[in-house]
Amino acid sequence: MIRAGHFAKGRVGALARASKAASVLPRGVRLYSYQARPDTSEKETIVKLLYNIGSKKEVEQYLRHFSSVESQKFAVIKVGGAVISDDLATLASALTFLTRVGLYPIVVHGAGPQLNKRLEAAKIEARYEDGIRITDGQTLAIAREVFASENRKLVEALERLGTRARPITGGVFVADYLNREKYDRVGKIYSVNREVVESSIRAGCLPILTSLAETPDGQILNVNADIAAGELARVLEPLKIVYLNEKNGLYHGTTGKRIETIHLDEEYEDLLKEPWVRYGTKLKLKEIKELLDTLPRSSSVAIISAEHLHKELFTHSGAGTLIMRGHRLFSKQDLAEVDSDRLRALLMEHDPSIASGETTAASYWQHLAALKKEGGRYWIYGDEPYQVAAVVMRKPGQNIAVVDKFVASKAAVLGNITDNAWKLITRDHPQLVWSVPRADDNLSWHFERADGSWAVGDNIVFWYGVEDWKQISELLTSKFNAQNTTSSSVPSGTRAYSTMARRTIARNSAPMGRRSYSTGSSSGSPLRVGLIGARGFTGRELIKLIDGHPRFELSYVSSRELAGKPVPNYTKAQLSHVNLSAQQVGDLAKAGRQAVDVWILALPNNVAAPFVAEINTATAQVSVDQQPIVVDLSADYRFDATGQWAYGLPELHRSELKTNMTGRIANPGCYATGSQLGLAPLLPYLDQSRLPSVFGVSGYSGAGTKPSPKNDPEFLRDNLIPYAPVNHIHEREIGHSLTRMSHPQHPFTTNNPIRVQFSPHVAPFFQGISLTLHVPLCQSMTAKDMLEVFREFYQNEKLVHVTENAPLVRDNAGKHYAVVGGFAVPPHSEGGLAELANRRAVLNVTLDNLLKGAATQAIQNMNIAVGIDEYTGIPTPDEPTMSPN
């Protein structure tokens, strides 16, 4: 039986901008004398930011790893000139964040694009020979100005964020002419003055270096920034050498997909044989191999964008391309061919059954020998230093191989050797089966690599490459009968589809595998999500949110139109879209939460019912605690009268959501969400003899992806389209749901429901909603009164902000919260009907129709339903973005 307990938990997520993040040093990170200790709130801020990109365990693991060496040996980061010109703010924020956790990378930057632009302006031709810039006197003079200017830009950007930085434009690299006749003033570095760099770090300053070098007699020479960074790395021997570029990694020339990892010792020769590896790509790989061959095996190269730097450094999954030497892997079919002492030591430390004394390595050797004697076969996989080992066996007459053991040291996890071993195993064995205890903390590692699974007794059986359910059924029966496992039944029948999304890793090709082992946070196991209806705009936003969520991970992404195509904007796994029917979803739901914890139905209206019916039927005998959550984003269940469906507007229906026992949630409509947030605080003051009026304007993403005039940018240009002037479904939903949540003291019931007038419009912008509400009042109020009422009503809500000024759509697009403001009342009149007509409140509400109006709200509801913090995975700024009036 396999346990992955020693595989670190991993999760990929997006890191919020950390420009204002305060300094904190999590456990294992040293304090330097020049740093002031942060207060508690600052610590909480930085820890929250770190844990948003990875589990607590893996973040602290990497922090300890990076801080275990001298400061200057943490990382050398080479920054391309294009990054400074195009992404300076992101770069400065990323570097600032590292200093806040006590890590001081050494930055070496180039300025190629800027130099070319200046040369063109000066009418000087940029000349190259063998890919090297020929640098004459005129070019060098301009280069010095450009390098100094770009260096100053980066230093000033860092200092604006409160990060001390030291500009170092010379005195570090000592060089001689590379070939004066051929390249003129181009240098070849032969010495590095490390004291200049180290003194900067000792002073608490981030060293920012240009790549210019000098000869011993003071002549300045031009040096490629990649080469300068490499020479600096050879002297300092850092743990990480990072090349920042705008492409976020290396890409496979055939598949077009980003290469996640390259283990040079194992894969370099085969990579060079690939037809797409040529020219610049081949040169880059050769340079990196030559560099890493001179460095300790603990060093690695990362090619990444500035935006994803933290994810690359602090998570196992990474975000760009990680290149390391690694170790050659082996596959042996006889115990005599491996170092049994080293294998025994690894198993005694990391295999639970042997480490606990339940069995011994000697007994296991006997078991393998007996298997071979009976006509069976076994394979032992590992790496040269015995940091990872796996045993795969096949009994006589069996076609499906069994992964019997898979153990790894922490070094193998940090070095991502486990995924490399898994690729070798699946190359040799197209069909595999293995079992893991249900209580294992790292089940998601197995779910991610499996094509299917089934819970039997206290274990979960996984399989890979098996399409014939009869084979699985027979194997389950024989395996667990042999272990005397009491199982109520072994499933029978044939499934025509896999119960897990198949990893799209091309065998016998350049490495494309992920580096994550689990996507759970430190506070619990990962929660698997099945998304039905991924083609629409809301589906795309859900994928992004789940990708950045510390607990949720996608198991299925279903779309009829996109079936077979890769899922974009998802970095936790390489998933492809599938096309699941309602019956297939029902079959998966039979396993309850063992297969999928949450089903999201992001389908058009009147389409969800067959899926819901299949899930309900399949889970009728499943215990309440194992019932999957179902979140429906259509309007199909928003008017439910059976009590089975909770209405998912947490700010108004939180108690209903928390006490709902069915796990069925009807996500509100976008217009309905904003309208109710604007009306709810005024219910005690509402004049029931008159109707509130809502004038709504939405971006054209609200019209969906099906082509129509309402989502045609050309038709919408300089235009505003009214539609559904009466009886819009959101008009009915607003009244129905507000009536449902109204308190007993309010005069509204199902027999006397709240009614509203709603007028929707489509505007030429893409996303966002602006609502203007006119609310009849039963008593006079001032604008200040209204502001106080709303502030009190929403004082503890993180996704509703109340402002005095009117909110704007452009400020709220792309944000996860709603904003209520712009409170106004008509001037006081002299009485009678005129006074009654003027006794009304006017206010504005903005929200993003795809986020708080749909996807963000769905995540909020899912968090509540599974019992975790309501705002997990959702950015919650203290103040909204507001344009100056």
CSV table of C-alpha atoms in Angstrom, one decimal, residues 2-11 55 57-58 61 316 406 413 434-449 460 462 516-522 524-526 528 553:
chain,number,residue,atom,x,y,z
A,2,ILE,CA,1.3,3.4,-0.9
A,3,ARG,CA,1.4,6.4,1.4
A,4,ALA,CA,2.4,9.8,0.2
A,5,GLY,CA,2.7,11.2,3.7
A,6,HIS,CA,6.2,12.4,3.0
A,7,PHE,CA,5.3,14.2,-0.1
A,8,ALA,CA,4.9,17.9,0.7
A,9,LYS,CA,1.5,19.4,0.1
A,10,GLY,CA,1.4,21.8,-2.8
A,11,ARG,CA,-1.0,24.3,-4.1
A,55,SER,CA,0.2,25.6,1.9
A,57,LYS,CA,3.9,23.5,5.2
A,58,GLU,CA,5.5,24.0,1.8
A,61,GLN,CA,9.7,24.4,4.0
A,316,HIS,CA,6.3,22.7,-5.3
A,406,PHE,CA,6.5,4.8,-3.6
A,413,VAL,CA,10.3,16.4,-3.1
A,434,TRP,CA,-2.5,1.2,-6.4
A,435,SER,CA,-4.3,1.8,-3.1
A,436,VAL,CA,-4.1,4.5,-0.5
A,437,PRO,CA,-5.8,4.8,2.9
A,438,ARG,CA,-8.8,7.1,3.0
A,439,ALA,CA,-7.2,9.1,5.8
A,440,ASP,CA,-4.0,9.8,3.9
A,441,ASP,CA,-3.4,13.6,3.9
A,442,ASN,CA,-2.1,13.6,0.3
A,443,LEU,CA,-4.9,11.9,-1.5
A,444,SER,CA,-4.9,14.6,-4.1
A,445,TRP,CA,-1.4,13.6,-5.3
A,446,HIS,CA,-2.9,10.3,-6.3
A,447,PHE,CA,-6.1,11.7,-7.7
A,448,GLU,CA,-4.1,14.0,-10.0
A,449,ARG,CA,-2.2,11.1,-11.4
A,460,ILE,CA,-9.2,4.2,-2.1
A,462,PHE,CA,-6.6,4.2,-8.0
A,516,SER,CA,2.8,19.6,-7.5
A,517,TYR,CA,2.1,16.7,-5.1
A,518,SER,CA,-1.1,18.0,-3.6
A,519,THR,CA,-3.2,21.1,-3.9
A,520,GLY,CA,-4.5,21.1,-0.3
A,521,SER,CA,-3.7,23.8,2.2
A,522,SER,CA,-2.2,23.0,5.5
A,524,GLY,CA,-7.1,20.1,5.3
A,525,SER,CA,-7.2,17.8,2.3
A,526,PRO,CA,-7.9,19.2,-1.1
A,528,ARG,CA,-12.3,18.3,-5.7
A,553,GLU,CA,-8.9,21.9,-7.2
